[in-house]
Amino acid sequence: DVVDESREVGLALLTDHTTSYVHGKDHPLSLVLGWGWDGGYWWGKCPLNGVQEVHYAILPHAGSWEKAGLWREAAEWSEPLLCRLGSAMPETSGRFLARIDSPGVHLSSVTVSGRDLLLRFFNSDSHADEHTIQLGVAVDSIQFVELDGKPANGTPILSKNATGPAFRAKIPQFGFKTVRLVNVIS
């Protein structure tokens, strides 16, 4: 991402294959691509034969990367929502699993663990310290957990209001929080 702070505009470069990039006073924003190596365990073998495809996008934006929501834009570009046309609206139309009050906080994964759901939230660009998360499902209780599922420090307070259960969570910028919704699956 390159930003002209005096004009408050920027230009972001998104790609699905980055070897490196160049950016500096004497260098325009550039993408460096490399292919054809024996990367060992992590990357595997990538022989240079046949046609190789790379996808990229140039995204002009106003303000900083945070103000422009580039994290969300990049996620939507690299992982587009896939949907299917149906003949009728499902009975569950308008239902949701979780709503977050901060646009920079994303539900990044959902995992089923027995009768529980593990929800992981990631804060890509919100500077707020605490975030309210509204649940669209009934739960017996909730708890913060570590990546391995073990209980974490702190106990979320589950409140109930007209739209259903909600809780607050501290998720710093670039941080994440995993929450166990206990006894959701019936």
Short mmCIF file of N, CA, C and O in Angstrom, two decimals, residues 27-92:
data_model
loop_
_atom_site.label_atom_id
_atom_site.label_comp_id
_atom_site.label_asym_id
_atom_site.label_seq_id
_atom_site.Cartn_x
_atom_site.Cartn_y
_atom_site.Cartn_z
N HIS A 27 11.82 3.97 -5.93
CA HIS A 27 11.24 2.80 -6.58
C HIS A 27 9.71 2.87 -6.50
O HIS A 27 9.16 3.03 -5.41
N PRO A 28 9.04 2.71 -7.64
CA PRO A 28 7.57 2.66 -7.56
C PRO A 28 7.13 1.34 -6.91
O PRO A 28 7.92 0.40 -6.82
N LEU A 29 5.90 1.30 -6.44
CA LEU A 29 5.35 0.07 -5.88
C LEU A 29 5.43 -1.02 -6.93
O LEU A 29 4.92 -0.86 -8.03
N SER A 30 6.10 -2.11 -6.61
CA SER A 30 6.33 -3.19 -7.57
C SER A 30 6.13 -4.53 -6.89
O SER A 30 6.40 -4.69 -5.70
N LEU A 31 5.73 -5.49 -7.67
CA LEU A 31 5.53 -6.85 -7.22
C LEU A 31 6.62 -7.72 -7.84
O LEU A 31 6.87 -7.65 -9.04
N VAL A 32 7.30 -8.51 -7.02
CA VAL A 32 8.35 -9.40 -7.49
C VAL A 32 7.81 -10.82 -7.45
O VAL A 32 7.31 -11.26 -6.42
N LEU A 33 7.89 -11.52 -8.57
CA LEU A 33 7.38 -12.88 -8.66
C LEU A 33 8.53 -13.84 -8.95
O LEU A 33 9.40 -13.54 -9.75
N GLY A 34 8.54 -14.96 -8.29
CA GLY A 34 9.54 -15.98 -8.55
C GLY A 34 8.86 -17.34 -8.58
O GLY A 34 7.94 -17.61 -7.82
N TRP A 35 9.32 -18.19 -9.47
CA TRP A 35 8.73 -19.52 -9.58
C TRP A 35 9.81 -20.47 -10.06
O TRP A 35 10.71 -20.08 -10.78
N GLY A 36 9.74 -21.70 -9.65
CA GLY A 36 10.68 -22.70 -10.10
C GLY A 36 11.78 -22.94 -9.09
O GLY A 36 12.86 -22.42 -9.21
N TRP A 37 11.48 -23.67 -8.04
CA TRP A 37 12.45 -23.96 -7.00
C TRP A 37 12.09 -25.25 -6.29
O TRP A 37 11.01 -25.77 -6.44
N ASP A 38 13.01 -25.71 -5.50
CA ASP A 38 12.77 -26.85 -4.64
C ASP A 38 12.73 -26.29 -3.22
O ASP A 38 13.76 -26.08 -2.60
N GLY A 39 11.52 -26.02 -2.75
CA GLY A 39 11.35 -25.33 -1.48
C GLY A 39 11.39 -26.23 -0.27
O GLY A 39 11.17 -25.76 0.84
N GLY A 40 11.63 -27.49 -0.45
CA GLY A 40 11.71 -28.39 0.69
C GLY A 40 10.35 -28.64 1.32
O GLY A 40 9.32 -28.65 0.67
N TYR A 41 10.36 -28.81 2.64
CA TYR A 41 9.18 -29.25 3.37
C TYR A 41 8.01 -28.27 3.26
O TYR A 41 6.89 -28.64 2.99
N TRP A 42 8.27 -26.99 3.50
CA TRP A 42 7.17 -26.03 3.60
C TRP A 42 6.50 -25.75 2.26
O TRP A 42 5.30 -25.84 2.10
N TRP A 43 7.27 -25.37 1.26
CA TRP A 43 6.66 -24.94 -0.01
C TRP A 43 6.55 -26.05 -1.03
O TRP A 43 5.79 -25.94 -1.97
N GLY A 44 7.33 -27.10 -0.89
CA GLY A 44 7.28 -28.18 -1.86
C GLY A 44 8.00 -27.80 -3.14
O GLY A 44 8.59 -26.74 -3.25
N LYS A 45 7.92 -28.68 -4.12
CA LYS A 45 8.59 -28.44 -5.39
C LYS A 45 7.66 -27.67 -6.31
O LYS A 45 6.49 -28.01 -6.46
N CYS A 46 8.19 -26.65 -6.94
CA CYS A 46 7.43 -25.83 -7.88
C CYS A 46 8.22 -25.72 -9.17
O CYS A 46 8.86 -24.69 -9.43
N PRO A 47 8.23 -26.78 -9.98
CA PRO A 47 9.03 -26.73 -11.20
C PRO A 47 8.47 -25.70 -12.17
O PRO A 47 7.27 -25.46 -12.23
N LEU A 48 9.37 -25.07 -12.91
CA LEU A 48 8.97 -24.06 -13.89
C LEU A 48 8.67 -24.76 -15.22
O LEU A 48 9.55 -25.00 -16.03
N ASN A 49 7.42 -25.16 -15.37
CA ASN A 49 7.00 -25.77 -16.63
C ASN A 49 5.53 -25.44 -16.85
O ASN A 49 4.77 -25.26 -15.91
N GLY A 50 5.16 -25.30 -18.09
CA GLY A 50 3.78 -24.96 -18.42
C GLY A 50 3.47 -23.51 -18.08
O GLY A 50 4.34 -22.69 -17.83
N VAL A 51 2.19 -23.20 -18.07
CA VAL A 51 1.73 -21.84 -17.80
C VAL A 51 1.51 -21.68 -16.30
O VAL A 51 0.91 -22.54 -15.66
N GLN A 52 1.99 -20.59 -15.75
CA GLN A 52 1.77 -20.26 -14.34
C GLN A 52 0.83 -19.06 -14.30
O GLN A 52 0.98 -18.12 -15.09
N GLU A 53 -0.14 -19.07 -13.40
CA GLU A 53 -1.10 -17.97 -13.29
C GLU A 53 -0.93 -17.24 -11.98
O GLU A 53 -0.71 -17.87 -10.94
N VAL A 54 -1.01 -15.94 -12.05
CA VAL A 54 -0.97 -15.08 -10.88
C VAL A 54 -2.12 -14.09 -11.00
O VAL A 54 -2.38 -13.56 -12.08
N HIS A 55 -2.81 -13.88 -9.91
CA HIS A 55 -3.90 -12.91 -9.90
C HIS A 55 -3.48 -11.71 -9.04
O HIS A 55 -2.85 -11.89 -8.00
N TYR A 56 -3.84 -10.53 -9.50
CA TYR A 56 -3.53 -9.33 -8.73
C TYR A 56 -4.64 -8.31 -8.93
O TYR A 56 -5.45 -8.42 -9.85
N ALA A 57 -4.68 -7.36 -8.05
CA ALA A 57 -5.66 -6.27 -8.15
C ALA A 57 -5.00 -4.99 -7.66
O ALA A 57 -4.18 -5.01 -6.74
N ILE A 58 -5.35 -3.90 -8.29
CA ILE A 58 -4.90 -2.58 -7.86
C ILE A 58 -6.12 -1.86 -7.31
O ILE A 58 -7.14 -1.75 -8.00
N LEU A 59 -6.02 -1.42 -6.08
CA LEU A 59 -7.17 -0.85 -5.38
C LEU A 59 -6.87 0.57 -4.92
O LEU A 59 -6.15 0.77 -3.94
N PRO A 60 -7.40 1.58 -5.62
CA PRO A 60 -7.26 2.95 -5.13
C PRO A 60 -8.17 3.15 -3.91
O PRO A 60 -9.22 2.52 -3.82
N HIS A 61 -7.74 3.99 -2.98
CA HIS A 61 -8.56 4.20 -1.79
C HIS A 61 -8.31 5.59 -1.20
O HIS A 61 -7.31 6.23 -1.49
N ALA A 62 -9.24 6.03 -0.37
CA ALA A 62 -9.11 7.30 0.35
C ALA A 62 -8.56 7.03 1.74
O ALA A 62 -8.89 6.03 2.36
N GLY A 63 -7.69 7.92 2.22
CA GLY A 63 -7.19 7.81 3.58
C GLY A 63 -6.17 6.70 3.76
O GLY A 63 -5.65 6.14 2.81
N SER A 64 -5.92 6.39 5.02
CA SER A 64 -4.95 5.34 5.38
C SER A 64 -5.54 3.96 5.08
O SER A 64 -6.72 3.81 4.80
N TRP A 65 -4.68 2.93 5.21
CA TRP A 65 -5.16 1.55 5.00
C TRP A 65 -6.22 1.19 6.01
O TRP A 65 -7.16 0.46 5.70
N GLU A 66 -6.11 1.73 7.24
CA GLU A 66 -7.11 1.44 8.27
C GLU A 66 -8.45 2.07 7.91
O GLU A 66 -9.49 1.43 7.97
N LYS A 67 -8.40 3.35 7.55
CA LYS A 67 -9.63 4.07 7.21
C LYS A 67 -10.32 3.44 6.00
O LYS A 67 -11.53 3.37 5.93
N ALA A 68 -9.51 2.96 5.06
CA ALA A 68 -10.07 2.34 3.84
C ALA A 68 -10.53 0.92 4.08
O ALA A 68 -11.16 0.31 3.20
N GLY A 69 -10.22 0.34 5.24
CA GLY A 69 -10.62 -1.04 5.52
C GLY A 69 -9.94 -2.03 4.60
O GLY A 69 -10.55 -2.99 4.14
N LEU A 70 -8.64 -1.83 4.32
CA LEU A 70 -7.94 -2.69 3.37
C LEU A 70 -7.86 -4.14 3.81
O LEU A 70 -7.84 -5.04 2.98
N TRP A 71 -7.83 -4.38 5.11
CA TRP A 71 -7.79 -5.78 5.56
C TRP A 71 -9.04 -6.51 5.08
O TRP A 71 -8.98 -7.61 4.54
N ARG A 72 -10.20 -5.88 5.29
CA ARG A 72 -11.46 -6.48 4.86
C ARG A 72 -11.51 -6.61 3.34
O ARG A 72 -11.94 -7.62 2.80
N GLU A 73 -11.06 -5.56 2.63
CA GLU A 73 -11.04 -5.61 1.16
C GLU A 73 -10.17 -6.76 0.66
O GLU A 73 -10.56 -7.49 -0.25
N ALA A 74 -9.00 -6.93 1.27
CA ALA A 74 -8.10 -8.02 0.86
C ALA A 74 -8.72 -9.38 1.15
O ALA A 74 -8.63 -10.30 0.34
N ALA A 75 -9.37 -9.51 2.31
CA ALA A 75 -10.02 -10.78 2.66
C ALA A 75 -11.16 -11.09 1.68
O ALA A 75 -11.31 -12.23 1.23
N GLU A 76 -11.95 -10.09 1.34
CA GLU A 76 -13.06 -10.31 0.40
C GLU A 76 -12.55 -10.62 -1.00
O GLU A 76 -13.16 -11.38 -1.73
N TRP A 77 -11.40 -10.03 -1.37
CA TRP A 77 -10.83 -10.29 -2.69
C TRP A 77 -10.25 -11.70 -2.76
O TRP A 77 -10.46 -12.42 -3.71
N SER A 78 -9.51 -12.10 -1.71
CA SER A 78 -8.85 -13.41 -1.76
C SER A 78 -9.76 -14.56 -1.36
O SER A 78 -9.51 -15.70 -1.72
N GLU A 79 -10.82 -14.27 -0.60
CA GLU A 79 -11.76 -15.30 -0.18
C GLU A 79 -13.19 -14.80 -0.42
O GLU A 79 -13.92 -14.51 0.53
N PRO A 80 -13.58 -14.69 -1.69
CA PRO A 80 -14.91 -14.12 -1.98
C PRO A 80 -16.04 -15.00 -1.43
O PRO A 80 -15.90 -16.22 -1.34
N LEU A 81 -17.12 -14.34 -1.07
CA LEU A 81 -18.30 -15.05 -0.60
C LEU A 81 -18.90 -15.85 -1.76
O LEU A 81 -19.13 -15.31 -2.84
N LEU A 82 -19.08 -17.13 -1.55
CA LEU A 82 -19.69 -17.98 -2.56
C LEU A 82 -21.13 -18.24 -2.17
O LEU A 82 -21.41 -18.57 -1.02
N CYS A 83 -22.03 -18.08 -3.10
CA CYS A 83 -23.44 -18.31 -2.78
C CYS A 83 -24.12 -19.02 -3.95
O CYS A 83 -23.59 -19.10 -5.04
N ARG A 84 -25.29 -19.48 -3.67
CA ARG A 84 -26.05 -20.24 -4.66
C ARG A 84 -27.45 -19.66 -4.71
O ARG A 84 -28.06 -19.36 -3.68
N LEU A 85 -28.00 -19.48 -5.92
CA LEU A 85 -29.36 -19.01 -6.07
C LEU A 85 -30.34 -20.10 -5.66
O LEU A 85 -30.15 -21.26 -5.98
N GLY A 86 -31.35 -19.71 -4.95
CA GLY A 86 -32.38 -20.66 -4.55
C GLY A 86 -33.74 -20.16 -5.03
O GLY A 86 -33.90 -19.03 -5.44
N SER A 87 -34.71 -21.03 -4.94
CA SER A 87 -36.04 -20.65 -5.42
C SER A 87 -36.86 -19.93 -4.35
O SER A 87 -37.83 -19.27 -4.67
N ALA A 88 -36.49 -20.05 -3.10
CA ALA A 88 -37.26 -19.40 -2.04
C ALA A 88 -36.32 -19.00 -0.91
O ALA A 88 -35.25 -19.57 -0.74
N MET A 89 -36.72 -18.02 -0.14
CA MET A 89 -35.93 -17.60 1.01
C MET A 89 -36.00 -18.67 2.09
O MET A 89 -37.08 -19.19 2.37
N PRO A 90 -34.89 -19.01 2.69
CA PRO A 90 -34.94 -20.00 3.76
C PRO A 90 -35.67 -19.45 4.98
O PRO A 90 -35.74 -18.24 5.18
N GLU A 91 -36.21 -20.34 5.80
CA GLU A 91 -36.94 -19.93 6.99
C GLU A 91 -36.05 -19.18 7.97
O GLU A 91 -36.53 -18.41 8.78
N THR A 92 -34.75 -19.39 7.90
CA THR A 92 -33.82 -18.76 8.84
C THR A 92 -33.34 -17.40 8.35
O THR A 92 -32.42 -16.83 8.90
#
